[in-house]
Every structure is written in C-alpha cells, then in structure tokens.
Amino acid sequence: MPAQNTASSGEPLGVEMAEQAEAAVITPAMLKEEEQLEAAGLEKERQMLEKARASWDRESSEMRYKRLQHLLEKSNIYSKFLLTKMEQQQLEVGVLLSAVGMCRCAAICLVVLWSFVVLVWGFFLSCNCLK
C-alpha cells in the first residue's frame, strides 16, 4: 500500500486542506450577509402570507355579501309571488261573494214575487173572481 500524506493532526492531507479552504472562503461578513438575506427572505415570505390572508378575507367577505344579496333577491321574488297569489285569491273570493250576493238578491226577489203571487191568488180566491 502506498503511504498517504498526513498532516500533523493525523487526518489525511486533503481533508485538512478542504477545512482550511472553507475557513478561508467563508468570512464573518459573508455569514452576516447570509443572515441578513435569510431574515429578508423570511420577512418577504411573512408579507406575502399576510397579503394572501388579507386577500382571502376580502374575497371571503365579498362572497358572503354576494350570497346574502342572492338570498335577499330570492326572498323578494318569493314575497312578490305570495302577494300575487293572495291578490288572486282575494279577487276569486270577491267574485264568489258577488255571485252569492246576486244569488241572495235573486232569492229575495223570488220570495217577494212568490209572496205577491200568493197574495194575489188569495185575493182572487176570496172574491170569487175566478168562477
């Protein structure tokens, strides 16, 4: 087996060099900038969620308002329908009552006429006019 180059710490030379290169590449300024970018990203995400929630609330409120208007419109239509039916029934009852009233009037006339006929018949019978 070939001998591997090892550093003074006992690790292979490639691993130690990678650690040193990584330590040299990432500076504290880079870490700070990365934290700022992450915070900015989280803030942007929070704002987007807030906008989405506000939009949802507004649309939900509009939807409830539209449903309420639809129900009120249906209620108004049904009220007009019932009013028409009630007016139609009143008209039919009025026609029926006027017909009954006419029948009463005719019945009274017939009674009066019959009474007159009986009276005249009785008169003729009493005076012996028909003999």
mmCIF file of C-alpha atoms in Angstrom:
data_model
loop_
_atom_site.group_PDB
_atom_site.id
_atom_site.type_symbol
_atom_site.label_atom_id
_atom_site.label_comp_id
_atom_site.label_asym_id
_atom_site.label_seq_id
_atom_site.Cartn_x
_atom_site.Cartn_y
_atom_site.Cartn_z
ATOM 1 C CA MET A 1 0.000 0.000 0.000
ATOM 2 C CA PRO A 2 1.224 3.403 -0.816
ATOM 3 C CA ALA A 3 1.730 5.703 2.079
ATOM 4 C CA GLN A 4 -0.708 8.548 2.417
ATOM 5 C CA ASN A 5 0.364 12.037 3.160
ATOM 6 C CA THR A 6 -0.953 13.018 6.551
ATOM 7 C CA ALA A 7 -0.973 16.320 8.284
ATOM 8 C CA SER A 8 0.288 16.934 11.771
ATOM 9 C CA SER A 9 -3.212 16.379 13.213
ATOM 10 C CA GLY A 10 -3.406 12.834 11.917
ATOM 11 C CA GLU A 11 -6.091 13.500 9.271
ATOM 12 C CA PRO A 12 -5.468 12.963 5.586
ATOM 13 C CA LEU A 13 -3.988 15.992 3.883
ATOM 14 C CA GLY A 14 -6.994 16.532 1.542
ATOM 15 C CA VAL A 15 -9.480 16.843 4.418
ATOM 16 C CA GLU A 16 -7.344 19.316 6.288
ATOM 17 C CA MET A 17 -6.816 21.416 3.179
ATOM 18 C CA ALA A 18 -10.572 21.437 2.497
ATOM 19 C CA GLU A 19 -11.246 22.643 6.030
ATOM 20 C CA GLN A 20 -8.639 25.366 5.690
ATOM 21 C CA ALA A 21 -10.009 26.416 2.309
ATOM 22 C CA GLU A 22 -13.538 26.519 3.746
ATOM 23 C CA ALA A 23 -12.409 28.593 6.697
ATOM 24 C CA ALA A 24 -10.637 30.976 4.362
ATOM 25 C CA VAL A 25 -13.601 31.278 1.938
ATOM 26 C CA ILE A 26 -16.419 31.967 4.492
ATOM 27 C CA THR A 27 -15.769 35.236 6.220
ATOM 28 C CA PRO A 28 -17.717 36.781 9.088
ATOM 29 C CA ALA A 29 -19.052 39.400 6.652
ATOM 30 C CA MET A 30 -20.376 36.602 4.468
ATOM 31 C CA LEU A 31 -22.079 34.969 7.449
ATOM 32 C CA LYS A 32 -23.631 38.295 8.431
ATOM 33 C CA GLU A 33 -24.822 38.903 4.863
ATOM 34 C CA GLU A 34 -26.286 35.392 4.698
ATOM 35 C CA GLU A 35 -28.180 36.011 7.955
ATOM 36 C CA GLN A 36 -29.476 39.312 6.572
ATOM 37 C CA LEU A 37 -30.589 37.631 3.345
ATOM 38 C CA GLU A 38 -32.317 34.887 5.315
ATOM 39 C CA ALA A 39 -34.059 37.470 7.524
ATOM 40 C CA ALA A 40 -35.098 39.451 4.425
ATOM 41 C CA GLY A 41 -36.424 36.261 2.814
ATOM 42 C CA LEU A 42 -38.425 35.395 5.934
ATOM 43 C CA GLU A 43 -39.815 38.947 6.089
ATOM 44 C CA LYS A 44 -40.784 38.796 2.418
ATOM 45 C CA GLU A 45 -42.473 35.431 2.967
ATOM 46 C CA ARG A 46 -44.347 36.818 6.016
ATOM 47 C CA GLN A 47 -45.541 39.805 3.961
ATOM 48 C CA MET A 48 -46.698 37.530 1.146
ATOM 49 C CA LEU A 49 -48.627 35.370 3.630
ATOM 50 C CA GLU A 50 -50.173 38.484 5.166
ATOM 51 C CA LYS A 51 -51.233 39.751 1.729
ATOM 52 C CA ALA A 52 -52.679 36.341 0.857
ATOM 53 C CA ARG A 53 -54.598 36.229 4.147
ATOM 54 C CA ALA A 54 -55.956 39.768 3.622
ATOM 55 C CA SER A 55 -56.950 38.876 0.055
ATOM 56 C CA TRP A 56 -58.646 35.694 1.289
ATOM 57 C CA ASP A 57 -60.530 37.625 3.974
ATOM 58 C CA ARG A 58 -61.666 40.247 1.458
ATOM 59 C CA GLU A 59 -62.776 37.643 -1.098
ATOM 60 C CA SER A 60 -64.499 35.632 1.621
ATOM 61 C CA SER A 61 -66.318 38.754 2.794
ATOM 62 C CA GLU A 62 -67.336 39.601 -0.785
ATOM 63 C CA MET A 63 -68.557 36.035 -1.299
ATOM 64 C CA ARG A 64 -70.700 36.186 1.856
ATOM 65 C CA TYR A 65 -72.105 39.549 0.720
ATOM 66 C CA LYS A 66 -72.972 38.131 -2.712
ATOM 67 C CA ARG A 67 -74.666 35.101 -1.119
ATOM 68 C CA LEU A 68 -76.660 37.375 1.173
ATOM 69 C CA GLN A 69 -77.758 39.504 -1.783
ATOM 70 C CA HIS A 70 -78.773 36.367 -3.680
ATOM 71 C CA LEU A 71 -80.853 35.137 -0.731
ATOM 72 C CA LEU A 72 -82.486 38.544 -0.340
ATOM 73 C CA GLU A 73 -83.316 38.574 -4.047
ATOM 74 C CA LYS A 74 -84.877 35.095 -3.799
ATOM 75 C CA SER A 75 -86.826 36.195 -0.729
ATOM 76 C CA ASN A 76 -88.074 39.282 -2.566
ATOM 77 C CA ILE A 77 -89.175 37.194 -5.555
ATOM 78 C CA TYR A 78 -90.981 34.734 -3.259
ATOM 79 C CA SER A 79 -92.692 37.611 -1.422
ATOM 80 C CA LYS A 80 -93.938 39.015 -4.738
ATOM 81 C CA PHE A 81 -95.163 35.552 -5.727
ATOM 82 C CA LEU A 82 -97.085 35.186 -2.449
ATOM 83 C CA LEU A 83 -98.544 38.684 -2.802
ATOM 84 C CA THR A 84 -99.759 37.839 -6.313
ATOM 85 C CA LYS A 85 -101.326 34.603 -5.046
ATOM 86 C CA MET A 86 -103.052 36.429 -2.173
ATOM 87 C CA GLU A 87 -104.402 39.106 -4.520
ATOM 88 C CA GLN A 88 -105.623 36.396 -6.885
ATOM 89 C CA GLN A 89 -107.402 34.624 -4.011
ATOM 90 C CA GLN A 90 -108.982 37.886 -2.865
ATOM 91 C CA LEU A 91 -110.213 38.511 -6.390
ATOM 92 C CA GLU A 92 -111.672 34.995 -6.600
ATOM 93 C CA VAL A 93 -113.343 35.396 -3.205
ATOM 94 C CA GLY A 94 -114.730 38.777 -4.287
ATOM 95 C CA VAL A 95 -116.177 37.267 -7.458
ATOM 96 C CA LEU A 96 -117.651 34.407 -5.440
ATOM 97 C CA LEU A 97 -119.147 36.776 -2.872
ATOM 98 C CA SER A 98 -120.629 38.965 -5.570
ATOM 99 C CA ALA A 99 -122.131 35.884 -7.208
ATOM 100 C CA VAL A 100 -123.512 34.767 -3.850
ATOM 101 C CA GLY A 101 -124.754 38.296 -3.291
ATOM 102 C CA MET A 102 -126.513 38.200 -6.648
ATOM 103 C CA CYS A 103 -127.988 34.845 -5.728
ATOM 104 C CA ARG A 104 -129.242 36.291 -2.439
ATOM 105 C CA CYS A 105 -130.727 39.214 -4.264
ATOM 106 C CA ALA A 106 -132.401 36.891 -6.746
ATOM 107 C CA ALA A 107 -133.631 34.679 -3.913
ATOM 108 C CA ILE A 108 -135.118 37.668 -2.110
ATOM 109 C CA CYS A 109 -136.781 38.784 -5.325
ATOM 110 C CA LEU A 110 -138.221 35.311 -5.816
ATOM 111 C CA VAL A 111 -139.554 35.254 -2.262
ATOM 112 C CA VAL A 112 -141.131 38.677 -2.709
ATOM 113 C CA LEU A 113 -142.571 37.653 -6.069
ATOM 114 C CA TRP A 114 -143.908 34.394 -4.644
ATOM 115 C CA SER A 115 -145.434 36.261 -1.736
ATOM 116 C CA PHE A 116 -147.112 38.591 -4.216
ATOM 117 C CA VAL A 117 -148.401 35.652 -6.265
ATOM 118 C CA VAL A 118 -149.797 34.007 -3.135
ATOM 119 C CA LEU A 119 -151.359 37.272 -2.061
ATOM 120 C CA VAL A 120 -152.981 37.843 -5.467
ATOM 121 C CA TRP A 121 -154.104 34.213 -5.649
ATOM 122 C CA GLY A 122 -155.634 34.526 -2.214
ATOM 123 C CA PHE A 123 -157.371 37.718 -3.269
ATOM 124 C CA PHE A 124 -158.814 36.064 -6.345
ATOM 125 C CA LEU A 125 -159.971 33.088 -4.338
ATOM 126 C CA SER A 126 -161.612 35.250 -1.714
ATOM 127 C CA CYS A 127 -163.572 37.402 -4.115
ATOM 128 C CA ASN A 128 -164.679 34.513 -6.268
ATOM 129 C CA CYS A 129 -163.338 36.226 -9.347
ATOM 130 C CA LEU A 130 -162.175 33.042 -10.992
ATOM 131 C CA LYS A 131 -165.573 31.340 -11.045
#
